PDB file of C-alpha atoms in Angstrom:
ATOM      1  CA  UNK A   1     -95.650  47.441   8.685  1.00  0.00           C
ATOM      2  CA  UNK A   2     -97.548  45.666   5.900  1.00  0.00           C
ATOM      3  CA  UNK A   3     -96.317  42.115   5.283  1.00  0.00           C
ATOM      4  CA  UNK A   4     -96.685  40.910   1.694  1.00  0.00           C
ATOM      5  CA  UNK A   5     -98.080  37.515   0.709  1.00  0.00           C
ATOM      6  CA  UNK A   6     -94.662  36.461  -0.555  1.00  0.00           C
ATOM      7  CA  UNK A   7     -93.056  37.318   2.797  1.00  0.00           C
ATOM      8  CA  UNK A   8     -95.751  35.474   4.755  1.00  0.00           C
ATOM      9  CA  UNK A   9     -95.130  32.386   2.621  1.00  0.00           C
ATOM     10  CA  UNK A  10     -91.372  32.782   2.979  1.00  0.00           C
ATOM     11  CA  UNK A  11     -91.661  33.079   6.777  1.00  0.00           C
ATOM     12  CA  UNK A  12     -93.549  29.769   6.934  1.00  0.00           C
ATOM     13  CA  UNK A  13     -91.006  28.126   4.639  1.00  0.00           C
ATOM     14  CA  UNK A  14     -88.103  29.429   6.718  1.00  0.00           C
ATOM     15  CA  UNK A  15     -89.710  27.868   9.799  1.00  0.00           C
ATOM     16  CA  UNK A  16     -90.208  24.589   7.947  1.00  0.00           C
ATOM     17  CA  UNK A  17     -86.593  24.661   6.766  1.00  0.00           C
ATOM     18  CA  UNK A  18     -85.393  25.018  10.346  1.00  0.00           C
ATOM     19  CA  UNK A  19     -87.551  22.101  11.496  1.00  0.00           C
ATOM     20  CA  UNK A  20     -87.247  19.708   8.535  1.00  0.00           C
ATOM     21  CA  UNK A  21     -83.828  19.921   6.913  1.00  0.00           C
ATOM     22  CA  UNK A  22     -81.441  17.005   6.532  1.00  0.00           C
ATOM     23  CA  UNK A  23     -77.708  16.570   6.249  1.00  0.00           C
ATOM     24  CA  UNK A  24     -77.026  13.780   3.719  1.00  0.00           C
ATOM     25  CA  UNK A  25     -73.563  13.280   5.196  1.00  0.00           C
ATOM     26  CA  UNK A  26     -75.208  12.214   8.453  1.00  0.00           C
ATOM     27  CA  UNK A  27     -78.551  10.765   7.332  1.00  0.00           C
ATOM     28  CA  UNK A  28     -77.190   8.420   4.646  1.00  0.00           C
ATOM     29  CA  UNK A  29     -74.898   5.456   5.267  1.00  0.00           C
ATOM     30  CA  UNK A  30     -72.586   5.963   2.312  1.00  0.00           C
ATOM     31  CA  UNK A  31     -70.447   2.955   3.277  1.00  0.00           C
ATOM     32  CA  UNK A  32     -73.316   0.450   3.150  1.00  0.00           C
ATOM     33  CA  UNK A  33     -72.945  -2.023   0.263  1.00  0.00           C
ATOM     34  CA  UNK A  34     -75.391  -1.866  -2.632  1.00  0.00           C
ATOM     35  CA  UNK A  35     -77.830  -4.763  -2.920  1.00  0.00           C
ATOM     36  CA  UNK A  36     -77.020  -6.816  -6.009  1.00  0.00           C
ATOM     37  CA  UNK A  37     -80.660  -7.894  -6.506  1.00  0.00           C
ATOM     38  CA  UNK A  38     -82.383  -4.497  -6.185  1.00  0.00           C
ATOM     39  CA  UNK A  39     -83.383  -2.184  -9.002  1.00  0.00           C
ATOM     40  CA  UNK A  40     -82.373   1.472  -8.858  1.00  0.00           C
ATOM     41  CA  UNK A  41     -85.761   2.651 -10.093  1.00  0.00           C
ATOM     42  CA  UNK A  42     -89.081   0.811  -9.959  1.00  0.00           C
ATOM     43  CA  UNK A  43     -88.663  -1.742 -12.731  1.00  0.00           C
ATOM     44  CA  UNK A  44     -91.603  -0.459 -14.785  1.00  0.00           C
ATOM     45  CA  UNK A  45     -90.043   3.029 -14.887  1.00  0.00           C
ATOM     46  CA  UNK A  46     -86.993   1.916 -16.830  1.00  0.00           C
ATOM     47  CA  UNK A  47     -87.035   3.586 -20.249  1.00  0.00           C
ATOM     48  CA  UNK A  48     -86.779   0.227 -22.062  1.00  0.00           C
ATOM     49  CA  UNK A  49     -89.201  -1.731 -19.864  1.00  0.00           C
ATOM     50  CA  UNK A  50     -91.499  -3.916 -21.996  1.00  0.00           C
ATOM     51  CA  UNK A  51     -89.542  -3.498 -25.235  1.00  0.00           C
ATOM     52  CA  UNK A  52     -87.844  -6.217 -27.269  1.00  0.00           C
ATOM     53  CA  UNK A  53     -84.520  -4.798 -26.105  1.00  0.00           C
ATOM     54  CA  UNK A  54     -85.647  -5.252 -22.488  1.00  0.00           C
ATOM     55  CA  UNK A  55     -86.671  -8.838 -23.149  1.00  0.00           C
ATOM     56  CA  UNK A  56     -83.181  -9.528 -24.494  1.00  0.00           C
ATOM     57  CA  UNK A  57     -81.474  -8.332 -21.301  1.00  0.00           C
ATOM     58  CA  UNK A  58     -80.594 -10.561 -18.364  1.00  0.00           C
ATOM     59  CA  UNK A  59     -81.860  -9.608 -14.896  1.00  0.00           C
ATOM     60  CA  UNK A  60     -78.381  -8.343 -14.015  1.00  0.00           C
ATOM     61  CA  UNK A  61     -78.310  -6.165 -17.133  1.00  0.00           C
ATOM     62  CA  UNK A  62     -81.760  -4.771 -16.363  1.00  0.00           C
ATOM     63  CA  UNK A  63     -80.593  -3.765 -12.900  1.00  0.00           C
ATOM     64  CA  UNK A  64     -77.445  -2.247 -14.409  1.00  0.00           C
ATOM     65  CA  UNK A  65     -79.508  -0.198 -16.835  1.00  0.00           C
ATOM     66  CA  UNK A  66     -81.634   1.247 -14.024  1.00  0.00           C
ATOM     67  CA  UNK A  67     -78.429   2.111 -12.143  1.00  0.00           C
ATOM     68  CA  UNK A  68     -77.233   4.199 -15.058  1.00  0.00           C
ATOM     69  CA  UNK A  69     -80.693   5.714 -15.592  1.00  0.00           C
ATOM     70  CA  UNK A  70     -80.710   6.933 -11.986  1.00  0.00           C
ATOM     71  CA  UNK A  71     -77.252   8.412 -12.508  1.00  0.00           C
ATOM     72  CA  UNK A  72     -78.535  10.213 -15.614  1.00  0.00           C
ATOM     73  CA  UNK A  73     -81.512  11.634 -13.720  1.00  0.00           C
ATOM     74  CA  UNK A  74     -79.235  12.751 -10.868  1.00  0.00           C
ATOM     75  CA  UNK A  75     -76.793  14.344 -13.305  1.00  0.00           C
ATOM     76  CA  UNK A  76     -79.574  16.370 -14.925  1.00  0.00           C
ATOM     77  CA  UNK A  77     -80.783  17.288 -11.429  1.00  0.00           C
ATOM     78  CA  UNK A  78     -77.360  18.674 -10.532  1.00  0.00           C
ATOM     79  CA  UNK A  79     -77.264  20.641 -13.797  1.00  0.00           C
ATOM     80  CA  UNK A  80     -80.651  22.258 -13.163  1.00  0.00           C
ATOM     81  CA  UNK A  81     -79.891  22.897  -9.491  1.00  0.00           C
ATOM     82  CA  UNK A  82     -76.645  24.633 -10.397  1.00  0.00           C
ATOM     83  CA  UNK A  83     -78.565  26.906 -12.779  1.00  0.00           C
ATOM     84  CA  UNK A  84     -81.191  27.528 -10.097  1.00  0.00           C
ATOM     85  CA  UNK A  85     -78.572  28.516  -7.526  1.00  0.00           C
ATOM     86  CA  UNK A  86     -77.136  31.091  -9.933  1.00  0.00           C
ATOM     87  CA  UNK A  87     -80.622  32.484 -10.619  1.00  0.00           C
ATOM     88  CA  UNK A  88     -81.433  32.775  -6.918  1.00  0.00           C
ATOM     89  CA  UNK A  89     -78.114  34.429  -6.101  1.00  0.00           C
ATOM     90  CA  UNK A  90     -78.719  36.977  -8.870  1.00  0.00           C
ATOM     91  CA  UNK A  91     -82.162  37.673  -7.424  1.00  0.00           C
ATOM     92  CA  UNK A  92     -80.752  37.975  -3.912  1.00  0.00           C
ATOM     93  CA  UNK A  93     -78.037  40.394  -5.069  1.00  0.00           C
ATOM     94  CA  UNK A  94     -80.712  42.991  -5.884  1.00  0.00           C
ATOM     95  CA  UNK A  95     -83.043  42.138  -3.004  1.00  0.00           C
ATOM     96  CA  UNK A  96     -83.597  43.493   0.495  1.00  0.00           C
ATOM     97  CA  UNK A  97     -81.586  41.162   2.784  1.00  0.00           C
ATOM     98  CA  UNK A  98     -83.939  41.919   5.691  1.00  0.00           C
ATOM     99  CA  UNK A  99     -86.995  40.546   3.849  1.00  0.00           C
ATOM    100  CA  UNK A 100     -88.159  36.990   4.595  1.00  0.00           C
ATOM    101  CA  UNK A 101     -88.578  36.371   0.864  1.00  0.00           C
ATOM    102  CA  UNK A 102     -84.920  37.189   0.237  1.00  0.00           C
ATOM    103  CA  UNK A 103     -83.780  35.128   3.213  1.00  0.00           C
ATOM    104  CA  UNK A 104     -85.719  32.110   1.976  1.00  0.00           C
ATOM    105  CA  UNK A 105     -84.115  32.408  -1.462  1.00  0.00           C
ATOM    106  CA  UNK A 106     -80.720  32.154   0.236  1.00  0.00           C
ATOM    107  CA  UNK A 107     -81.955  29.246   2.376  1.00  0.00           C
ATOM    108  CA  UNK A 108     -82.998  27.438  -0.787  1.00  0.00           C
ATOM    109  CA  UNK A 109     -79.511  27.945  -2.213  1.00  0.00           C
ATOM    110  CA  UNK A 110     -78.116  26.208   0.882  1.00  0.00           C
ATOM    111  CA  UNK A 111     -80.587  23.327   0.368  1.00  0.00           C
ATOM    112  CA  UNK A 112     -79.607  22.990  -3.285  1.00  0.00           C
ATOM    113  CA  UNK A 113     -75.912  22.950  -2.384  1.00  0.00           C
ATOM    114  CA  UNK A 114     -76.538  19.940  -0.145  1.00  0.00           C
ATOM    115  CA  UNK A 115     -78.694  18.262  -2.790  1.00  0.00           C
ATOM    116  CA  UNK A 116     -76.053  18.642  -5.483  1.00  0.00           C
ATOM    117  CA  UNK A 117     -73.397  17.201  -3.192  1.00  0.00           C
ATOM    118  CA  UNK A 118     -75.780  14.336  -2.338  1.00  0.00           C
ATOM    119  CA  UNK A 119     -76.472  13.578  -6.005  1.00  0.00           C
ATOM    120  CA  UNK A 120     -72.764  13.761  -6.796  1.00  0.00           C
ATOM    121  CA  UNK A 121     -71.936  11.317  -4.026  1.00  0.00           C
ATOM    122  CA  UNK A 122     -74.675   8.968  -5.195  1.00  0.00           C
ATOM    123  CA  UNK A 123     -73.363   8.987  -8.784  1.00  0.00           C
ATOM    124  CA  UNK A 124     -69.879   8.156  -7.448  1.00  0.00           C
ATOM    125  CA  UNK A 125     -71.280   5.395  -5.209  1.00  0.00           C
ATOM    126  CA  UNK A 126     -73.101   3.895  -8.197  1.00  0.00           C
ATOM    127  CA  UNK A 127     -69.805   3.912 -10.107  1.00  0.00           C
ATOM    128  CA  UNK A 128     -71.437   5.620 -13.085  1.00  0.00           C
ATOM    129  CA  UNK A 129     -70.185   8.385 -15.346  1.00  0.00           C
ATOM    130  CA  UNK A 130     -71.605  11.895 -15.027  1.00  0.00           C
ATOM    131  CA  UNK A 131     -74.086  12.040 -17.880  1.00  0.00           C
ATOM    132  CA  UNK A 132     -74.033  15.608 -19.208  1.00  0.00           C
ATOM    133  CA  UNK A 133     -76.215  17.595 -21.578  1.00  0.00           C
ATOM    134  CA  UNK A 134     -74.971  18.317 -25.098  1.00  0.00           C
ATOM    135  CA  UNK A 135     -73.170  21.461 -26.247  1.00  0.00           C
ATOM    136  CA  UNK A 136     -76.325  23.304 -27.355  1.00  0.00           C
ATOM    137  CA  UNK A 137     -78.148  22.692 -24.084  1.00  0.00           C
ATOM    138  CA  UNK A 138     -75.005  23.551 -22.130  1.00  0.00           C
ATOM    139  CA  UNK A 139     -74.937  26.941 -23.881  1.00  0.00           C
ATOM    140  CA  UNK A 140     -78.676  27.348 -23.274  1.00  0.00           C
ATOM    141  CA  UNK A 141     -78.178  26.609 -19.570  1.00  0.00           C
ATOM    142  CA  UNK A 142     -75.452  29.241 -19.296  1.00  0.00           C
ATOM    143  CA  UNK A 143     -77.712  31.782 -21.021  1.00  0.00           C
ATOM    144  CA  UNK A 144     -80.631  31.028 -18.704  1.00  0.00           C
ATOM    145  CA  UNK A 145     -78.411  31.186 -15.616  1.00  0.00           C
ATOM    146  CA  UNK A 146     -77.032  34.567 -16.689  1.00  0.00           C
ATOM    147  CA  UNK A 147     -80.182  36.249 -17.971  1.00  0.00           C
ATOM    148  CA  UNK A 148     -83.433  34.536 -16.974  1.00  0.00           C
ATOM    149  CA  UNK A 149     -85.938  36.475 -14.899  1.00  0.00           C
ATOM    150  CA  UNK A 150     -89.665  36.343 -14.315  1.00  0.00           C
ATOM    151  CA  UNK A 151     -91.934  33.540 -15.571  1.00  0.00           C
ATOM    152  CA  UNK A 152     -89.374  31.727 -17.723  1.00  0.00           C
ATOM    153  CA  UNK A 153     -86.961  31.558 -14.775  1.00  0.00           C
ATOM    154  CA  UNK A 154     -89.375  29.881 -12.384  1.00  0.00           C
ATOM    155  CA  UNK A 155     -91.278  27.780 -14.927  1.00  0.00           C
ATOM    156  CA  UNK A 156     -88.157  26.246 -16.476  1.00  0.00           C
ATOM    157  CA  UNK A 157     -86.871  25.149 -13.080  1.00  0.00           C
ATOM    158  CA  UNK A 158     -90.299  23.913 -11.927  1.00  0.00           C
ATOM    159  CA  UNK A 159     -90.576  21.574 -14.906  1.00  0.00           C
ATOM    160  CA  UNK A 160     -87.406  19.750 -13.896  1.00  0.00           C
ATOM    161  CA  UNK A 161     -88.164  19.869 -10.160  1.00  0.00           C
ATOM    162  CA  UNK A 162     -91.692  18.507 -10.402  1.00  0.00           C
ATOM    163  CA  UNK A 163     -90.836  15.705 -12.830  1.00  0.00           C
ATOM    164  CA  UNK A 164     -87.962  14.617 -10.601  1.00  0.00           C
ATOM    165  CA  UNK A 165     -90.253  14.907  -7.573  1.00  0.00           C
ATOM    166  CA  UNK A 166     -92.842  12.534  -9.076  1.00  0.00           C
ATOM    167  CA  UNK A 167     -90.211   9.920  -9.917  1.00  0.00           C
ATOM    168  CA  UNK A 168     -88.549  10.164  -6.518  1.00  0.00           C
ATOM    169  CA  UNK A 169     -91.792  10.013  -4.521  1.00  0.00           C
ATOM    170  CA  UNK A 170     -92.556   6.677  -6.119  1.00  0.00           C
ATOM    171  CA  UNK A 171     -88.991   5.367  -5.720  1.00  0.00           C
ATOM    172  CA  UNK A 172     -88.845   6.390  -2.036  1.00  0.00           C
ATOM    173  CA  UNK A 173     -91.927   4.263  -1.281  1.00  0.00           C
ATOM    174  CA  UNK A 174     -90.923   1.224  -3.372  1.00  0.00           C
ATOM    175  CA  UNK A 175     -89.210  -1.511  -1.366  1.00  0.00           C
ATOM    176  CA  UNK A 176     -87.849  -3.145  -4.529  1.00  0.00           C
ATOM    177  CA  UNK A 177     -85.592  -0.099  -5.019  1.00  0.00           C
ATOM    178  CA  UNK A 178     -82.059   0.190  -3.623  1.00  0.00           C
ATOM    179  CA  UNK A 179     -82.064   1.582  -0.040  1.00  0.00           C
ATOM    180  CA  UNK A 180     -79.510   4.248  -1.014  1.00  0.00           C
ATOM    181  CA  UNK A 181     -81.714   5.556  -3.837  1.00  0.00           C
ATOM    182  CA  UNK A 182     -84.779   5.463  -1.595  1.00  0.00           C
ATOM    183  CA  UNK A 183     -83.050   7.540   1.090  1.00  0.00           C
ATOM    184  CA  UNK A 184     -81.665  10.072  -1.369  1.00  0.00           C
ATOM    185  CA  UNK A 185     -85.139  10.335  -2.907  1.00  0.00           C
ATOM    186  CA  UNK A 186     -86.812  10.748   0.487  1.00  0.00           C
ATOM    187  CA  UNK A 187     -84.533  13.613   1.544  1.00  0.00           C
ATOM    188  CA  UNK A 188     -84.902  15.368  -1.774  1.00  0.00           C
ATOM    189  CA  UNK A 189     -88.696  15.004  -1.853  1.00  0.00           C
ATOM    190  CA  UNK A 190     -89.160  16.409   1.668  1.00  0.00           C
ATOM    191  CA  UNK A 191     -86.965  19.445   1.102  1.00  0.00           C
ATOM    192  CA  UNK A 192     -88.002  20.021  -2.497  1.00  0.00           C
ATOM    193  CA  UNK A 193     -91.652  20.355  -1.465  1.00  0.00           C
ATOM    194  CA  UNK A 194     -90.764  23.742   0.035  1.00  0.00           C
ATOM    195  CA  UNK A 195     -88.938  24.818  -3.113  1.00  0.00           C
ATOM    196  CA  UNK A 196     -91.862  23.852  -5.330  1.00  0.00           C
ATOM    197  CA  UNK A 197     -94.338  25.839  -3.242  1.00  0.00           C
ATOM    198  CA  UNK A 198     -92.029  28.880  -3.242  1.00  0.00           C
ATOM    199  CA  UNK A 199     -91.516  28.689  -7.017  1.00  0.00           C
ATOM    200  CA  UNK A 200     -95.198  28.056  -7.826  1.00  0.00           C
ATOM    201  CA  UNK A 201     -96.386  31.075  -5.864  1.00  0.00           C
ATOM    202  CA  UNK A 202     -93.625  33.281  -7.263  1.00  0.00           C
ATOM    203  CA  UNK A 203     -94.368  32.103 -10.808  1.00  0.00           C
ATOM    204  CA  UNK A 204     -98.046  33.060 -10.448  1.00  0.00           C
ATOM    205  CA  UNK A 205     -97.037  36.543  -9.215  1.00  0.00           C
ATOM    206  CA  UNK A 206     -94.576  36.980 -12.079  1.00  0.00           C
ATOM    207  CA  UNK A 207     -97.203  35.991 -14.668  1.00  0.00           C
ATOM    208  CA  UNK A 208     -99.647  38.554 -13.279  1.00  0.00           C
ATOM    209  CA  UNK A 209     -96.966  41.241 -13.566  1.00  0.00           C
ATOM    210  CA  UNK A 210     -95.754  40.313 -17.071  1.00  0.00           C
ATOM    211  CA  UNK A 211     -97.002  41.886 -20.285  1.00  0.00           C
ATOM    212  CA  UNK A 212     -98.398  40.028 -23.292  1.00  0.00           C
ATOM    213  CA  UNK A 213     -95.232  40.386 -25.377  1.00  0.00           C
ATOM    214  CA  UNK A 214     -93.052  39.191 -22.506  1.00  0.00           C
ATOM    215  CA  UNK A 215     -95.200  36.100 -21.950  1.00  0.00           C
ATOM    216  CA  UNK A 216     -95.135  35.196 -25.656  1.00  0.00           C
ATOM    217  CA  UNK A 217     -91.338  35.009 -25.555  1.00  0.00           C
ATOM    218  CA  UNK A 218     -91.306  33.216 -22.199  1.00  0.00           C
ATOM    219  CA  UNK A 219     -93.646  30.493 -23.546  1.00  0.00           C
ATOM    220  CA  UNK A 220     -91.026  29.592 -26.148  1.00  0.00           C
ATOM    221  CA  UNK A 221     -88.191  29.422 -23.570  1.00  0.00           C
ATOM    222  CA  UNK A 222     -90.378  27.339 -21.243  1.00  0.00           C
ATOM    223  CA  UNK A 223     -91.226  24.965 -24.110  1.00  0.00           C
ATOM    224  CA  UNK A 224     -87.509  24.495 -24.824  1.00  0.00           C
ATOM    225  CA  UNK A 225     -86.908  23.677 -21.149  1.00  0.00           C
ATOM    226  CA  UNK A 226     -89.727  21.119 -21.312  1.00  0.00           C
ATOM    227  CA  UNK A 227     -88.242  19.547 -24.433  1.00  0.00           C
ATOM    228  CA  UNK A 228     -84.807  19.317 -22.805  1.00  0.00           C
ATOM    229  CA  UNK A 229     -86.157  17.743 -19.621  1.00  0.00           C
ATOM    230  CA  UNK A 230     -88.434  15.269 -21.361  1.00  0.00           C
ATOM    231  CA  UNK A 231     -85.890  14.080 -23.921  1.00  0.00           C
ATOM    232  CA  UNK A 232     -82.689  14.294 -21.886  1.00  0.00           C
ATOM    233  CA  UNK A 233     -83.706  13.017 -18.433  1.00  0.00           C
ATOM    234  CA  UNK A 234     -82.442   9.627 -19.645  1.00  0.00           C
ATOM    235  CA  UNK A 235     -79.217  10.188 -21.570  1.00  0.00           C
ATOM    236  CA  UNK A 236     -78.881   7.914 -24.628  1.00  0.00           C
ATOM    237  CA  UNK A 237     -75.380   7.114 -23.396  1.00  0.00           C
ATOM    238  CA  UNK A 238     -76.839   5.002 -20.554  1.00  0.00           C
ATOM    239  CA  UNK A 239     -77.608   2.213 -23.026  1.00  0.00           C
ATOM    240  CA  UNK A 240     -73.899   1.550 -23.599  1.00  0.00           C
ATOM    241  CA  UNK A 241     -73.825   0.108 -20.065  1.00  0.00           C
ATOM    242  CA  UNK A 242     -75.741  -2.944 -21.325  1.00  0.00           C
ATOM    243  CA  UNK A 243     -74.237  -3.183 -24.798  1.00  0.00           C
ATOM    244  CA  UNK A 244     -76.915  -1.218 -26.685  1.00  0.00           C
ATOM    245  CA  UNK A 245     -75.945   1.550 -29.087  1.00  0.00           C
ATOM    246  CA  UNK A 246     -77.200   4.923 -27.771  1.00  0.00           C
ATOM    247  CA  UNK A 247     -79.245   5.784 -30.852  1.00  0.00           C
ATOM    248  CA  UNK A 248     -80.870   2.327 -30.892  1.00  0.00           C
ATOM    249  CA  UNK A 249     -81.795   2.661 -27.236  1.00  0.00           C
ATOM    250  CA  UNK A 250     -83.021   6.232 -27.684  1.00  0.00           C
ATOM    251  CA  UNK A 251     -85.356   5.272 -30.525  1.00  0.00           C
ATOM    252  CA  UNK A 252     -86.697   2.282 -28.594  1.00  0.00           C
ATOM    253  CA  UNK A 253     -87.365   4.414 -25.510  1.00  0.00           C
ATOM    254  CA  UNK A 254     -89.081   7.149 -27.534  1.00  0.00           C
ATOM    255  CA  UNK A 255     -91.394   4.564 -29.121  1.00  0.00           C
ATOM    256  CA  UNK A 256     -91.972   2.654 -25.880  1.00  0.00           C
ATOM    257  CA  UNK A 257     -95.571   3.173 -24.653  1.00  0.00           C
ATOM    258  CA  UNK A 258     -94.520   2.422 -21.053  1.00  0.00           C
ATOM    259  CA  UNK A 259     -91.822   5.118 -21.094  1.00  0.00           C
ATOM    260  CA  UNK A 260     -94.116   7.580 -22.844  1.00  0.00           C
ATOM    261  CA  UNK A 261     -96.731   7.005 -20.159  1.00  0.00           C
ATOM    262  CA  UNK A 262     -94.081   7.468 -17.449  1.00  0.00           C
ATOM    263  CA  UNK A 263     -93.117  10.876 -18.842  1.00  0.00           C
ATOM    264  CA  UNK A 264     -96.741  11.998 -19.146  1.00  0.00           C
ATOM    265  CA  UNK A 265     -97.431  10.773 -15.605  1.00  0.00           C
ATOM    266  CA  UNK A 266     -94.344  12.505 -14.169  1.00  0.00           C
ATOM    267  CA  UNK A 267     -95.204  15.773 -15.898  1.00  0.00           C
ATOM    268  CA  UNK A 268     -98.959  15.903 -15.389  1.00  0.00           C
ATOM    269  CA  UNK A 269     -98.959  18.169 -12.301  1.00  0.00           C
ATOM    270  CA  UNK A 270     -96.607  20.800 -13.692  1.00  0.00           C
ATOM    271  CA  UNK A 271     -98.232  20.674 -17.143  1.00  0.00           C
ATOM    272  CA  UNK A 272    -101.642  21.299 -15.560  1.00  0.00           C
ATOM    273  CA  UNK A 273    -100.258  24.220 -13.537  1.00  0.00           C
ATOM    274  CA  UNK A 274     -98.531  25.835 -16.523  1.00  0.00           C
ATOM    275  CA  UNK A 275    -101.729  25.480 -18.549  1.00  0.00           C
ATOM    276  CA  UNK A 276    -103.640  27.134 -15.712  1.00  0.00           C
ATOM    277  CA  UNK A 277    -101.234  30.085 -15.977  1.00  0.00           C
ATOM    278  CA  UNK A 278    -101.511  30.116 -19.813  1.00  0.00           C
ATOM    279  CA  UNK A 279     -97.796  29.358 -20.227  1.00  0.00           C
ATOM    280  CA  UNK A 280     -98.235  26.535 -22.746  1.00  0.00           C
ATOM    281  CA  UNK A 281     -99.062  27.504 -26.309  1.00  0.00           C
ATOM    282  CA  UNK A 282     -97.925  29.445 -29.332  1.00  0.00           C
ATOM    283  CA  UNK A 283     -94.859  28.524 -31.413  1.00  0.00           C
ATOM    284  CA  UNK A 284     -93.477  26.393 -28.591  1.00  0.00           C
ATOM    285  CA  UNK A 285     -96.212  23.750 -28.927  1.00  0.00           C
ATOM    286  CA  UNK A 286     -94.091  21.686 -31.322  1.00  0.00           C
ATOM    287  CA  UNK A 287     -91.397  21.447 -28.649  1.00  0.00           C
ATOM    288  CA  UNK A 288     -93.956  20.490 -26.019  1.00  0.00           C
ATOM    289  CA  UNK A 289     -95.291  17.688 -28.204  1.00  0.00           C
ATOM    290  CA  UNK A 290     -91.781  16.386 -28.865  1.00  0.00           C
ATOM    291  CA  UNK A 291     -90.966  16.550 -25.146  1.00  0.00           C
ATOM    292  CA  UNK A 292     -93.267  13.599 -24.397  1.00  0.00           C
ATOM    293  CA  UNK A 293     -94.802  15.477 -21.449  1.00  0.00           C
ATOM    294  CA  UNK A 294     -98.209  16.102 -23.042  1.00  0.00           C
TER     295      UNK A 294
END
């Protein structure tokens, strides 16, 4: 029997999943108190860091802002993971359940279930609201979950996964960050590495199989996903937590060179990969530029 490249990769990932999977209910001490003097992201990654608004905040308010920013990032992570689980289940429904590739897709769904529960518990522990996307993006998410296939399916999810991965890798290694956030980040980074490899290889296969007309449409959908991730990873509503009007905070963050550099830094790996696959270009370039990821 000939074993495909995708099944060889999936077999290795299934083995890794068996050896390196974590149960957040067991691994994380959810009853441990939060440290009052620790940031929830590295300080320089706060969206307002270095601005006049930041200078006007007390140390306690700065810490509070990063708490809400982490909750916003986690909320967007749950939203994307919920879409991803629906996409993978749709793929599995049509797939051969005996194939390693299909079995890994289902294994990833199980991972994402645990991650979404973990993020939800963290948001509750932080005593923050669930920051949600707006009505238009909510409708877009439902459409993608119900219809997306091929390059736009994997690329849209990879954008969110790889940006979150970059932010969490740094947070997990930073001792100035809350222990709870560091542990959540560490678990997610370790398990998400498998998901990223799976999605990257599948995306490359899907691009090779897609026609020119199909890719032209997919580039626009991918650009919209990039715009959503880049502009919505920090909800403007987080600024209310420190007495700043959302629109005032949003404008300050968008103009902030530190935040703009953070977004470019977080997106550089996935942007380079999508460029390599010729998935950035065409009418969607305006959305890419507005996303802050280029």
